[in-house]
Coordinates of C-alpha atoms and ligand atoms in Angstrom, one line a residue:
M65 CA -113.3 106.8 -131.2
S66 CA -114.4 105.2 -134.5
A67 CA -117.6 103.6 -135.6
D68 CA -115.9 100.1 -135.4
N69 CA -115.1 100.6 -131.8
P70 CA -116.7 97.8 -129.8
T71 CA -118.1 100.2 -127.4
A72 CA -119.8 102.3 -130.1
N73 CA -123.5 103.0 -129.5
F74 CA -126.1 105.4 -130.7
I75 CA -125.3 107.9 -127.9
R76 CA -121.6 107.9 -128.6
N77 CA -122.5 108.6 -132.3
I78 CA -124.6 111.6 -131.2
V79 CA -121.8 112.9 -129.0
E80 CA -119.2 112.5 -131.7
D81 CA -121.4 114.3 -134.2
D82 CA -122.0 117.1 -131.7
L83 CA -118.3 117.4 -131.1
A84 CA -117.5 117.4 -134.8
T85 CA -120.1 120.1 -135.6
G86 CA -119.2 122.1 -132.5
R87 CA -122.8 122.2 -131.3
N88 CA -121.8 123.2 -127.8
A89 CA -119.0 125.5 -128.8
T90 CA -121.1 128.7 -128.5
R91 CA -122.1 127.9 -124.9
R92 CA -121.0 130.7 -122.6
F93 CA -121.5 131.3 -118.9
S94 CA -123.2 134.6 -119.3
G95 CA -123.9 135.6 -115.8
R96 CA -127.2 133.9 -115.9
P97 CA -128.2 131.7 -113.0
G98 CA -126.1 128.6 -112.4
P99 CA -124.0 127.0 -109.7
A100 CA -121.0 129.2 -108.6
A101 CA -118.5 126.4 -109.3
L102 CA -119.5 126.5 -112.9
Q103 CA -119.7 130.3 -113.2
A104 CA -116.1 130.5 -112.1
E105 CA -115.0 128.1 -114.9
A106 CA -113.8 129.3 -118.2
P107 CA -116.3 129.0 -121.1
L108 CA -116.8 125.3 -121.9
D109 CA -114.2 124.1 -124.3
P110 CA -116.1 123.2 -127.5
A111 CA -114.5 119.8 -127.5
R112 CA -116.1 118.9 -124.2
I113 CA -119.4 117.5 -123.1
R114 CA -121.3 117.6 -119.8
T115 CA -123.4 114.7 -118.6
R116 CA -124.9 114.0 -115.2
F117 CA -126.1 111.2 -113.1
P118 CA -129.2 112.4 -111.2
P119 CA -130.3 109.9 -108.5
E120 CA -133.2 110.7 -106.2
P121 CA -131.8 110.1 -102.7
N122 CA -134.7 107.9 -101.7
G123 CA -133.0 104.5 -101.7
Y124 CA -129.8 102.6 -102.3
L125 CA -128.4 102.4 -105.8
H126 CA -128.9 99.1 -107.6
Y127 CA -127.3 97.2 -110.5
G128 CA -129.4 99.2 -113.0
H129 CA -128.0 102.4 -111.7
A130 CA -124.5 101.1 -112.4
K131 CA -125.5 101.0 -116.1
S132 CA -126.4 104.6 -116.0
I133 CA -123.4 105.6 -114.0
C134 CA -121.0 103.8 -116.3
L135 CA -122.7 105.4 -119.3
N136 CA -122.7 109.0 -118.0
F137 CA -119.3 109.0 -116.3
G138 CA -117.8 106.8 -119.1
L139 CA -118.8 109.3 -121.8
A140 CA -117.3 112.2 -119.8
R141 CA -114.1 110.2 -119.3
D142 CA -113.8 109.1 -123.0
Y143 CA -114.5 112.5 -124.5
G144 CA -112.6 114.6 -122.0
G145 CA -115.8 116.0 -120.5
A146 CA -117.3 116.4 -117.1
C147 CA -120.0 114.3 -115.4
H148 CA -121.9 115.8 -112.6
L149 CA -123.4 114.0 -109.6
R150 CA -126.7 115.7 -108.9
F151 CA -129.1 114.7 -106.2
D152 CA -132.6 115.1 -107.5
D153 CA -133.9 115.9 -104.1
T154 CA -137.2 117.7 -104.8
N155 CA -139.5 115.4 -102.7
P156 CA -139.0 116.0 -99.0
A157 CA -141.2 113.1 -98.0
K158 CA -139.0 110.3 -99.1
E159 CA -135.4 111.6 -99.1
E160 CA -132.7 111.2 -96.4
Q161 CA -129.1 112.0 -95.8
E162 CA -128.3 108.2 -95.3
Y163 CA -129.2 107.7 -99.0
V164 CA -127.1 110.7 -100.1
D165 CA -124.1 109.2 -98.3
S166 CA -124.5 105.7 -99.7
I167 CA -124.9 107.0 -103.3
I168 CA -121.7 109.1 -103.0
D169 CA -119.9 106.0 -101.7
A170 CA -121.3 103.8 -104.5
V171 CA -120.3 106.0 -107.3
H172 CA -116.8 106.4 -106.0
W173 CA -116.6 102.7 -105.4
L174 CA -117.5 102.1 -109.1
G175 CA -114.4 104.1 -109.9
F176 CA -115.8 107.5 -110.9
D177 CA -115.3 111.0 -109.7
W178 CA -117.2 114.2 -110.3
G179 CA -114.5 116.6 -109.1
N180 CA -116.1 119.8 -108.0
N181 CA -119.4 119.0 -109.7
L182 CA -121.5 117.7 -106.9
Y183 CA -124.9 119.4 -107.0
Y184 CA -128.3 119.2 -105.4
A185 CA -131.5 120.2 -107.1
S186 CA -132.6 121.7 -103.7
D187 CA -129.8 124.2 -104.1
Y188 CA -131.7 125.6 -107.1
F189 CA -135.0 126.1 -105.2
D190 CA -134.6 129.9 -105.3
W191 CA -134.0 130.0 -109.0
L192 CA -136.7 127.4 -109.7
Y193 CA -139.1 129.7 -107.8
E194 CA -138.0 132.8 -109.6
F195 CA -138.4 131.1 -113.0
A196 CA -141.9 130.1 -112.0
E197 CA -142.8 133.7 -111.3
A198 CA -141.3 134.7 -114.6
L199 CA -143.4 132.0 -116.3
I200 CA -146.5 133.4 -114.6
A201 CA -145.6 136.9 -115.6
A202 CA -145.3 135.7 -119.2
G203 CA -148.7 134.1 -119.1
L204 CA -147.1 130.6 -119.3
A205 CA -148.2 129.3 -115.9
Y206 CA -151.2 129.6 -113.6
V207 CA -152.4 128.7 -110.2
D208 CA -155.1 126.0 -110.3
S209 CA -157.3 125.4 -107.3
L210 CA -159.0 122.2 -108.4
S211 CA -158.6 119.2 -106.2
A212 CA -156.1 116.5 -107.3
E213 CA -159.1 114.4 -108.3
A214 CA -160.7 117.1 -110.4
I215 CA -157.4 117.8 -112.1
R216 CA -157.1 114.1 -113.0
E217 CA -160.6 114.2 -114.4
H218 CA -160.0 117.2 -116.5
R219 CA -156.8 115.7 -117.9
G220 CA -158.7 113.4 -120.2
T221 CA -157.3 110.1 -121.6
L222 CA -155.1 108.8 -124.3
T223 CA -158.1 108.8 -126.7
E224 CA -159.9 111.9 -125.3
G225 CA -158.6 115.5 -125.0
G226 CA -158.6 117.2 -121.7
R227 CA -160.7 120.2 -120.5
N228 CA -159.5 123.5 -119.3
S229 CA -159.6 124.2 -115.7
P230 CA -162.0 127.0 -114.7
H231 CA -158.9 128.7 -113.2
R232 CA -156.9 128.6 -116.3
D233 CA -157.6 132.2 -117.3
R234 CA -156.7 133.8 -114.0
S235 CA -155.0 137.1 -114.5
V236 CA -151.2 137.4 -114.1
A237 CA -151.7 139.6 -111.0
E238 CA -154.0 137.0 -109.4
N239 CA -151.7 134.2 -110.2
L240 CA -148.7 136.0 -108.8
D241 CA -150.6 136.9 -105.6
L242 CA -151.8 133.3 -105.1
F243 CA -148.4 131.8 -105.9
R244 CA -146.6 134.1 -103.4
R245 CA -149.1 133.2 -100.7
M246 CA -148.6 129.5 -101.5
R247 CA -144.9 130.1 -100.8
A248 CA -145.7 132.1 -97.6
G249 CA -147.5 129.1 -96.2
E250 CA -151.0 130.5 -96.2
F251 CA -152.5 127.3 -97.7
A252 CA -152.8 123.7 -96.8
D253 CA -151.3 120.8 -98.8
G254 CA -153.4 120.3 -101.9
A255 CA -155.2 123.6 -101.8
H256 CA -153.5 124.9 -105.0
V257 CA -150.9 123.9 -107.5
L258 CA -149.0 125.8 -110.1
R259 CA -149.5 124.5 -113.6
L260 CA -147.7 125.2 -116.9
K261 CA -150.1 126.6 -119.5
I262 CA -149.4 124.5 -122.5
D263 CA -152.3 122.7 -124.2
M264 CA -155.1 120.7 -122.7
A265 CA -155.8 119.2 -126.1
A266 CA -152.3 118.0 -126.7
A267 CA -152.0 114.3 -127.8
N268 CA -149.2 113.9 -125.3
L269 CA -150.7 113.8 -121.8
N270 CA -147.5 115.3 -120.4
L271 CA -148.2 118.5 -122.2
R272 CA -151.7 118.9 -120.8
D273 CA -150.8 121.7 -118.4
P274 CA -148.5 119.7 -116.2
I275 CA -148.1 120.6 -112.5
A276 CA -144.9 122.5 -111.7
Y277 CA -145.3 123.1 -108.0
R278 CA -147.3 121.6 -105.2
I279 CA -147.7 122.6 -101.5
R280 CA -146.0 120.2 -99.1
H281 CA -145.7 121.3 -95.5
G282 CA -142.8 119.2 -94.4
A283 CA -139.1 119.6 -93.6
H284 CA -136.6 118.9 -96.3
H285 CA -133.4 117.0 -95.4
R286 CA -131.3 120.0 -96.7
T287 CA -133.4 123.1 -96.8
G288 CA -135.2 122.4 -93.5
D289 CA -138.4 124.5 -93.1
K290 CA -137.5 127.1 -95.7
W291 CA -140.0 125.9 -98.2
C292 CA -143.6 124.6 -98.1
L293 CA -143.7 124.5 -101.8
Y294 CA -141.8 121.9 -103.8
P295 CA -141.2 121.6 -107.6
M296 CA -142.3 118.5 -109.5
Y297 CA -139.6 116.3 -111.1
D298 CA -140.5 117.4 -114.7
Y299 CA -140.2 121.0 -113.7
A300 CA -137.0 120.7 -111.7
H301 CA -135.1 118.3 -113.8
G302 CA -134.8 120.0 -117.2
I303 CA -134.1 123.3 -115.5
S304 CA -131.4 121.8 -113.3
D305 CA -129.7 120.3 -116.5
A306 CA -129.8 123.7 -118.1
L307 CA -128.4 125.5 -115.0
E308 CA -125.5 123.1 -115.0
N309 CA -124.9 123.5 -118.7
I310 CA -125.4 119.9 -119.3
T311 CA -125.0 119.0 -123.0
H312 CA -126.4 115.5 -123.1
S313 CA -129.1 114.5 -120.6
L314 CA -129.4 110.8 -120.7
C315 CA -132.3 109.0 -119.1
T316 CA -134.2 105.8 -119.4
L317 CA -137.0 105.2 -122.0
E318 CA -139.9 105.9 -119.8
F319 CA -139.0 109.6 -120.1
E320 CA -139.3 109.7 -123.8
D321 CA -142.8 111.1 -123.6
H322 CA -141.6 113.7 -121.2
R323 CA -139.1 115.1 -123.7
P324 CA -141.5 117.5 -125.4
L325 CA -142.2 119.0 -122.0
Y326 CA -138.5 119.1 -121.2
D327 CA -137.9 121.1 -124.4
W328 CA -141.0 123.3 -124.0
L329 CA -140.0 124.5 -120.6
N330 CA -136.3 125.1 -121.3
D331 CA -137.1 126.8 -124.6
K332 CA -139.5 129.2 -122.9
L333 CA -137.1 130.0 -120.1
A334 CA -134.3 130.5 -122.6
A335 CA -136.5 132.9 -124.6
L336 CA -137.1 134.8 -121.4
G337 CA -133.3 135.2 -121.1
L338 CA -133.1 133.0 -118.0
L339 CA -131.1 130.1 -119.3
N340 CA -127.8 129.6 -121.1
T341 CA -127.9 128.3 -124.6
P342 CA -127.6 126.0 -126.4
L343 CA -129.9 124.1 -124.2
P344 CA -129.3 120.5 -123.1
R345 CA -130.8 117.7 -125.1
Q346 CA -132.4 114.7 -123.7
Y347 CA -131.7 111.2 -125.1
E348 CA -133.3 108.0 -123.8
F349 CA -131.9 104.5 -123.6
S350 CA -133.4 101.2 -122.4
R351 CA -133.0 100.5 -118.7
L352 CA -131.3 97.4 -117.5
N353 CA -133.6 94.5 -116.9
L354 CA -131.7 91.6 -115.3
T355 CA -132.9 88.0 -114.7
Y356 CA -133.1 86.5 -111.2
V357 CA -133.3 89.8 -109.4
V358 CA -135.7 92.7 -109.0
L359 CA -134.5 96.2 -109.7
S360 CA -137.5 98.3 -108.6
K361 CA -136.9 100.5 -105.6
R362 CA -140.3 99.6 -104.2
R363 CA -139.5 95.9 -104.2
L364 CA -136.0 96.4 -102.9
I365 CA -137.5 98.3 -99.9
Q366 CA -140.0 95.5 -99.4
L367 CA -137.2 92.9 -99.4
V368 CA -135.4 94.8 -96.7
E369 CA -138.4 96.0 -94.6
E370 CA -140.1 92.6 -94.4
G371 CA -136.8 90.9 -93.6
H372 CA -136.5 88.7 -96.7
T373 CA -132.8 89.6 -96.8
D374 CA -130.4 90.9 -94.1
G375 CA -130.6 94.6 -95.1
W376 CA -129.6 96.8 -97.9
D377 CA -126.0 95.5 -98.0
D378 CA -127.0 91.8 -97.8
P379 CA -124.7 90.2 -100.4
R380 CA -127.7 88.8 -102.2
M381 CA -129.3 92.2 -102.7
P382 CA -129.0 93.7 -106.2
T383 CA -127.8 96.9 -104.6
L384 CA -124.3 98.3 -105.1
V385 CA -123.6 98.1 -101.3
G386 CA -124.8 94.4 -101.5
A387 CA -122.6 93.8 -104.6
R388 CA -119.6 95.2 -102.8
R389 CA -120.1 92.9 -99.8
R390 CA -120.7 90.0 -102.2
G391 CA -117.2 90.6 -103.7
F392 CA -118.5 91.8 -107.1
T393 CA -115.9 94.3 -108.4
P394 CA -116.1 97.8 -109.9
A395 CA -114.1 96.6 -112.9
G396 CA -116.5 93.7 -113.3
F397 CA -119.4 96.2 -113.4
R398 CA -117.7 98.4 -115.9
L399 CA -116.9 95.4 -118.1
F400 CA -120.6 94.4 -117.8
A401 CA -121.8 97.9 -118.8
E402 CA -119.5 97.8 -121.8
R403 CA -120.7 94.3 -122.9
I404 CA -124.5 95.0 -122.6
G405 CA -124.0 98.3 -124.4
V406 CA -126.7 101.0 -124.8
S407 CA -129.7 100.8 -127.1
K408 CA -133.3 102.0 -127.4
S409 CA -134.9 98.5 -127.3
D410 CA -136.0 97.0 -124.1
S411 CA -134.6 93.6 -123.4
W412 CA -133.6 91.2 -120.6
I413 CA -130.0 90.6 -119.8
D414 CA -129.1 87.2 -118.3
M415 CA -127.6 87.2 -114.8
S416 CA -125.0 84.8 -116.0
L417 CA -123.5 87.6 -118.1
L418 CA -123.0 89.8 -115.0
E419 CA -121.5 86.8 -113.2
D420 CA -119.2 86.0 -116.1
C421 CA -117.9 89.6 -116.0
M422 CA -117.1 89.2 -112.3
R423 CA -115.4 85.9 -112.9
E424 CA -113.4 87.4 -115.7
D425 CA -112.2 90.3 -113.5
L426 CA -111.6 88.1 -110.4
N427 CA -109.7 85.5 -112.4
E428 CA -107.2 88.2 -113.1
R429 CA -106.9 89.8 -109.7
A430 CA -107.7 87.1 -107.2
Q431 CA -104.9 85.1 -105.6
R432 CA -105.5 81.3 -105.2
R433 CA -106.0 79.7 -101.8
I434 CA -107.2 76.4 -100.5
A435 CA -110.4 75.9 -98.5
V436 CA -112.1 72.7 -97.7
L437 CA -115.8 73.5 -97.5
D438 CA -117.2 70.1 -96.5
P439 CA -114.3 68.6 -94.5
L440 CA -113.6 64.8 -94.2
K441 CA -110.5 63.5 -92.4
L442 CA -107.9 61.8 -94.6
V443 CA -105.2 59.8 -92.6
I444 CA -102.0 58.9 -94.3
D445 CA -101.1 55.7 -92.5
N446 CA -97.5 55.5 -93.6
Y447 CA -96.6 59.1 -92.8
P448 CA -94.7 59.5 -89.5
E449 CA -96.7 60.8 -86.6
G450 CA -95.5 64.3 -85.6
Q451 CA -93.7 64.9 -88.9
E452 CA -94.5 67.8 -91.1
E453 CA -93.1 69.4 -94.2
L454 CA -93.9 72.2 -96.6
C455 CA -95.4 72.1 -100.0
H456 CA -95.4 75.1 -102.4
A457 CA -98.5 76.4 -104.2
P458 CA -98.5 79.2 -106.7
N459 CA -100.5 82.3 -105.7
H460 CA -101.7 82.8 -109.3
P461 CA -101.2 80.3 -112.1
L462 CA -101.1 83.0 -114.7
K463 CA -98.8 85.3 -112.7
P464 CA -95.6 83.6 -111.6
E465 CA -94.4 87.0 -110.4
L466 CA -96.8 86.7 -107.5
G467 CA -94.7 83.8 -106.3
K468 CA -95.6 80.8 -104.2
R469 CA -96.7 80.3 -100.7
E470 CA -95.9 77.5 -98.3
I471 CA -98.6 75.0 -97.3
P472 CA -97.8 72.6 -94.5
F473 CA -98.4 68.9 -95.0
S474 CA -98.8 66.3 -92.2
K475 CA -100.2 62.9 -91.4
E476 CA -103.9 64.1 -91.1
L477 CA -105.5 66.2 -93.7
W478 CA -108.9 67.6 -94.5
I479 CA -110.3 66.8 -97.9
E480 CA -113.8 67.4 -99.4
R481 CA -116.4 64.8 -98.5
E482 CA -117.3 64.4 -102.1
D483 CA -113.7 63.5 -103.0
Y484 CA -114.2 60.0 -101.5
L485 CA -116.7 57.3 -102.5
D486 CA -117.0 53.8 -101.2
T487 CA -118.3 52.7 -104.5
P488 CA -117.2 54.8 -107.4
T489 CA -119.5 56.0 -110.1
K490 CA -118.5 55.8 -113.7
G491 CA -115.7 58.3 -114.5
Y492 CA -115.0 59.0 -110.9
H493 CA -111.2 59.6 -110.6
R494 CA -110.9 60.7 -107.0
L495 CA -110.5 58.5 -103.9
T496 CA -112.2 55.1 -103.7
P497 CA -110.7 51.9 -102.2
G498 CA -107.7 51.0 -104.3
S499 CA -107.6 54.2 -106.4
M500 CA -104.7 56.6 -106.8
A501 CA -104.9 60.4 -106.9
R502 CA -102.7 63.4 -106.4
L503 CA -103.0 65.7 -103.4
R504 CA -102.4 68.9 -105.3
Y505 CA -99.0 70.5 -104.7
G506 CA -98.2 67.4 -102.5
F507 CA -98.0 63.7 -102.9
V508 CA -99.7 60.9 -104.9
V509 CA -101.7 58.7 -102.5
K510 CA -103.2 55.3 -102.8
C511 CA -106.6 54.9 -101.1
L512 CA -106.9 52.1 -98.6
G513 CA -110.6 52.5 -97.6
A514 CA -112.6 54.3 -95.0
E515 CA -114.0 54.1 -91.5
H516 CA -117.7 54.4 -91.0
D517 CA -119.9 55.2 -88.0
A518 CA -122.9 53.1 -86.8
E519 CA -125.1 54.7 -89.5
G520 CA -122.7 53.8 -92.2
R521 CA -121.5 57.4 -92.8
V522 CA -117.9 57.8 -93.7
V523 CA -115.9 59.4 -90.8
S524 CA -112.4 59.1 -92.2
V525 CA -110.5 57.9 -95.1
H526 CA -107.1 56.1 -95.0
C527 CA -104.4 56.1 -97.6
E528 CA -100.7 55.6 -98.2
Y529 CA -98.5 58.2 -99.7
L530 CA -95.7 57.6 -102.2
P531 CA -92.7 59.5 -100.8
D532 CA -91.0 60.0 -104.2
S533 CA -94.1 61.6 -105.8
K534 CA -93.9 65.1 -104.2
S535 CA -94.9 67.8 -106.6
G536 CA -91.9 69.8 -107.9
T537 CA -89.3 67.1 -107.1
P538 CA -87.5 65.2 -109.9
G539 CA -89.5 62.2 -111.2
S540 CA -92.7 63.2 -109.5
D541 CA -94.3 63.5 -113.0
N542 CA -93.8 59.8 -113.5
Y543 CA -97.0 59.1 -111.7
K544 CA -99.9 59.5 -114.1
V545 CA -103.1 59.9 -112.1
K546 CA -106.3 61.6 -113.1
G547 CA -107.6 62.8 -109.8
N548 CA -106.2 66.0 -108.4
L549 CA -107.6 66.9 -104.9
H550 CA -107.2 69.9 -102.8
W551 CA -106.5 69.5 -99.1
V552 CA -105.4 71.3 -95.9
S553 CA -103.3 69.9 -93.0
A554 CA -105.7 69.3 -90.1
R555 CA -103.1 70.5 -87.6
H556 CA -102.5 73.7 -89.4
A557 CA -105.8 74.6 -91.0
Y558 CA -108.4 76.5 -89.0
P559 CA -112.1 76.4 -89.0
A560 CA -114.0 79.5 -90.2
E561 CA -117.4 80.7 -91.1
V562 CA -118.1 80.8 -94.8
R563 CA -121.3 82.0 -96.3
L564 CA -122.3 80.3 -99.6
Y565 CA -124.5 82.9 -101.4
D566 CA -126.4 82.1 -104.5
R567 CA -129.0 83.9 -106.6
L568 CA -131.7 85.6 -104.6
F569 CA -134.5 84.3 -106.8
S570 CA -134.9 80.9 -108.2
R571 CA -136.8 82.0 -111.3
P572 CA -135.4 84.3 -114.1
H573 CA -138.5 86.6 -114.0
P574 CA -139.6 86.8 -110.4
G575 CA -143.3 87.1 -110.2
A576 CA -143.9 86.7 -113.9
K577 CA -147.4 85.9 -114.8
E578 CA -148.1 82.2 -115.4
Q579 CA -151.0 81.2 -117.6
G580 CA -152.3 84.7 -117.3
E581 CA -152.3 84.5 -113.5
E582 CA -150.7 87.2 -111.4
R583 CA -148.1 85.8 -109.1
D584 CA -146.3 87.2 -106.1
Y585 CA -142.6 87.8 -106.8
L586 CA -141.8 86.9 -103.2
A587 CA -142.9 83.3 -104.0
D588 CA -139.9 83.1 -106.3
L589 CA -137.3 83.8 -103.6
N590 CA -134.6 81.1 -103.7
P591 CA -134.8 79.3 -100.3
D592 CA -131.1 78.2 -100.8
S593 CA -129.7 81.7 -101.5
K594 CA -127.7 81.7 -98.3
K595 CA -126.0 78.7 -96.6
L596 CA -123.7 79.1 -93.6
I597 CA -121.0 76.5 -93.2
T598 CA -117.8 76.0 -91.2
A599 CA -115.0 75.3 -93.5
Q600 CA -111.3 74.4 -93.0
L601 CA -109.0 77.0 -94.4
E602 CA -105.3 77.1 -95.2
P603 CA -103.4 79.1 -92.6
A604 CA -102.5 81.9 -95.1
L605 CA -106.1 83.0 -95.2
R606 CA -106.0 84.2 -91.6
A607 CA -104.1 87.3 -92.9
A608 CA -106.9 88.2 -95.4
Q609 CA -108.0 91.9 -95.0
P610 CA -111.7 92.9 -95.4
E611 CA -112.6 93.0 -99.1
D612 CA -109.6 90.8 -100.2
S613 CA -110.9 88.4 -102.9
F614 CA -109.5 84.9 -103.5
Q615 CA -110.2 82.0 -105.7
F616 CA -110.8 79.0 -103.4
E617 CA -109.4 76.4 -105.8
R618 CA -112.1 74.2 -107.4
H619 CA -114.9 76.2 -105.6
G620 CA -115.1 79.7 -106.8
Y621 CA -114.4 83.3 -105.8
F622 CA -114.7 84.4 -102.2
V623 CA -114.3 87.7 -100.5
A624 CA -113.4 88.6 -96.9
D625 CA -116.6 90.2 -95.6
R626 CA -116.1 93.9 -95.0
V627 CA -118.5 94.1 -92.1
D628 CA -118.1 90.9 -90.0
S629 CA -114.4 90.1 -90.5
R630 CA -112.2 90.5 -87.4
P631 CA -108.4 90.7 -87.3
D632 CA -107.1 87.1 -87.8
Q633 CA -110.6 85.8 -88.2
P634 CA -111.9 86.9 -91.6
V635 CA -115.4 85.7 -92.6
F636 CA -115.7 84.7 -96.2
N637 CA -118.6 85.3 -98.6
R638 CA -118.9 83.3 -101.8
T639 CA -119.0 85.8 -104.6
V640 CA -119.6 83.4 -107.5
T641 CA -118.9 79.8 -108.3
L642 CA -116.2 79.0 -110.9
R643 CA -118.8 78.0 -113.5
D644 CA -122.4 78.8 -114.1
S645 CA -124.4 76.2 -112.3
W646 CA -127.7 77.7 -113.4
S647 CA -127.6 77.3 -117.1
K648 CA -128.6 73.6 -116.7
A649 CA -131.5 74.5 -114.4
Ligands
LIG753 P1 -137.6 105.6 -109.0 O1 -138.0 106.1 -110.4 O2 -138.4 104.5 -108.5 O3 -137.3 106.6 -108.0 P2 -135.1 105.1 -110.2 O4 -134.4 103.7 -110.1 O5 -135.5 105.6 -111.5 O6 -136.3 104.9 -109.2 P3 -133.5 107.4 -109.8 O7 -132.8 107.8 -108.6 O8 -134.5 108.4 -110.4 O9 -134.2 106.1 -109.4 O10 -132.4 107.0 -110.9 C1 -131.3 107.7 -111.2 C2 -130.9 107.5 -112.6 O11 -130.6 106.1 -112.8 C3 -131.9 107.9 -113.6 O12 -131.3 108.6 -114.6 C4 -132.5 106.6 -114.1 O13 -132.9 106.7 -115.4 C5 -131.3 105.6 -113.9 N1 -131.8 104.2 -113.8 C6 -132.6 103.8 -112.8 N2 -132.9 102.5 -113.0 C7 -132.2 102.1 -114.1 C8 -132.0 100.8 -114.8 N3 -132.6 99.7 -114.4 N4 -131.2 100.8 -115.8 C9 -130.5 101.9 -116.2 N5 -130.6 103.1 -115.6 C10 -131.4 103.2 -114.6
LIG754 MG1 -136.5 107.7 -111.4

């Protein structure tokens, strides 16, 4: 990969430098703690890297995670390395197997695989505990018995240093005794914590004797009742990286201030001979901020729990399970991740960029079909009753090798309501009394007028067809008409439920302050984000399998819903319209 590669970014530059200088070449599996799957492997080839994607299984993955997944797995793929999937499951209160399963599905769906490298931080609990005892023995950790509130008070502020806890100078023996009794379950939640002994005067608050362990009496989804003592994220995360011989530990910018702690802890444990070296290095990049959605787990949970959407896999949810039902594609996400790149500056990405990536991918892979979403009857007065014939429509205009399919034509058709006007507006080239237009893949018709009901609403349109104008027959091109309408034969088409999805929020920055006033992001939900209609579909669509994507000509991309479709009766979700209708808004 060279510097002029379009996918170049600062992290790739670091990786390439490290590979060039052989920074990780000296790494050896030395019989120190680490997952068995890695111990069994040969020493890491110097030309390889190890990254990891470390989700906490406390929710469903969202579009932002896709950025991190594509980055971590993409680096491993492009540099012949490995990327681990590690569940950061250190908090028993919020984690569940359901989330573990959905995360595994989502990463696979995006097109990535971790081979044998599936890990759980909870598998390291024994080592994490042993290391804590080693830190205590080395005078680098102590048991504090202050209340949570007192600890907060002692911590100080950004402008003021902290104060030492009165328990900071407990002897090693006393600390070990208390810590073992914490593990044995002798104390209630909150009675004691284990703290790293760093520096209460440090300018960086994360270094002011951060908490490594707290007591939590509660079952863990994987370790059951074995523990009543759980490690904090900052304690567990860096050690887990080191145990797995991660070379480049990539995280979002909010962890920049945690890096000194990450390095302090691993340096100390390596000095105690407990970790392999060279140690992993942490690099931070800016998280994905995307307009017209929210990407915070807390808000996503609220959207589901309060019923603002139809669950985690609602096609409007910015979750990956939602994206999948929406018809967004893995290749579209990978393209998106490449386009937005990776940097250290926080910025907003416009939703239209993600939608364009999906259009780009779907334009390639989706076959074309015909659907009339707002049906109006068109009667061809001079076409014989009971007659029918076949027209031929290409399955993909750019891929003749995909062939054509037959679409039946008969006396009564369905066309879009908007394709007829009693009184045309300027530049209107569709049907209006006296006008001519082509029925795509079929005949040129001349419009005779319409029938109306008592309220004046159009109930059907009448026309005459020109028998020598059939598309694909000699001379059919002699007719020069501007309008080109899609249609289905009323006798052959079938009615089906179609769901027209649109953006979940109607404002680019849901809940953004206005004139200094806090606003509720829920007030920005788009009331028109889901519309159910009954459309008339061409017969070939009956055979669609769940998750098959199509371009409905002139309308957009649609996918057969993977949950509600039945054999011979697929339900279609609109993935995205053909063009961005929001840029004008
Ligand atoms: P929370 O911190 O609320 O638990 P989270 O979204 O950070 O939520 P994690 O499970 O910790 O959830 O995330 C796993 C990985 O995904 C982390 O490395 C995190 O940095 C990354 N990640 C999360 N959100 C984004 C985002 N919007 N853009 C890029 N990466 C993200
Ligand atoms: Mg997180």
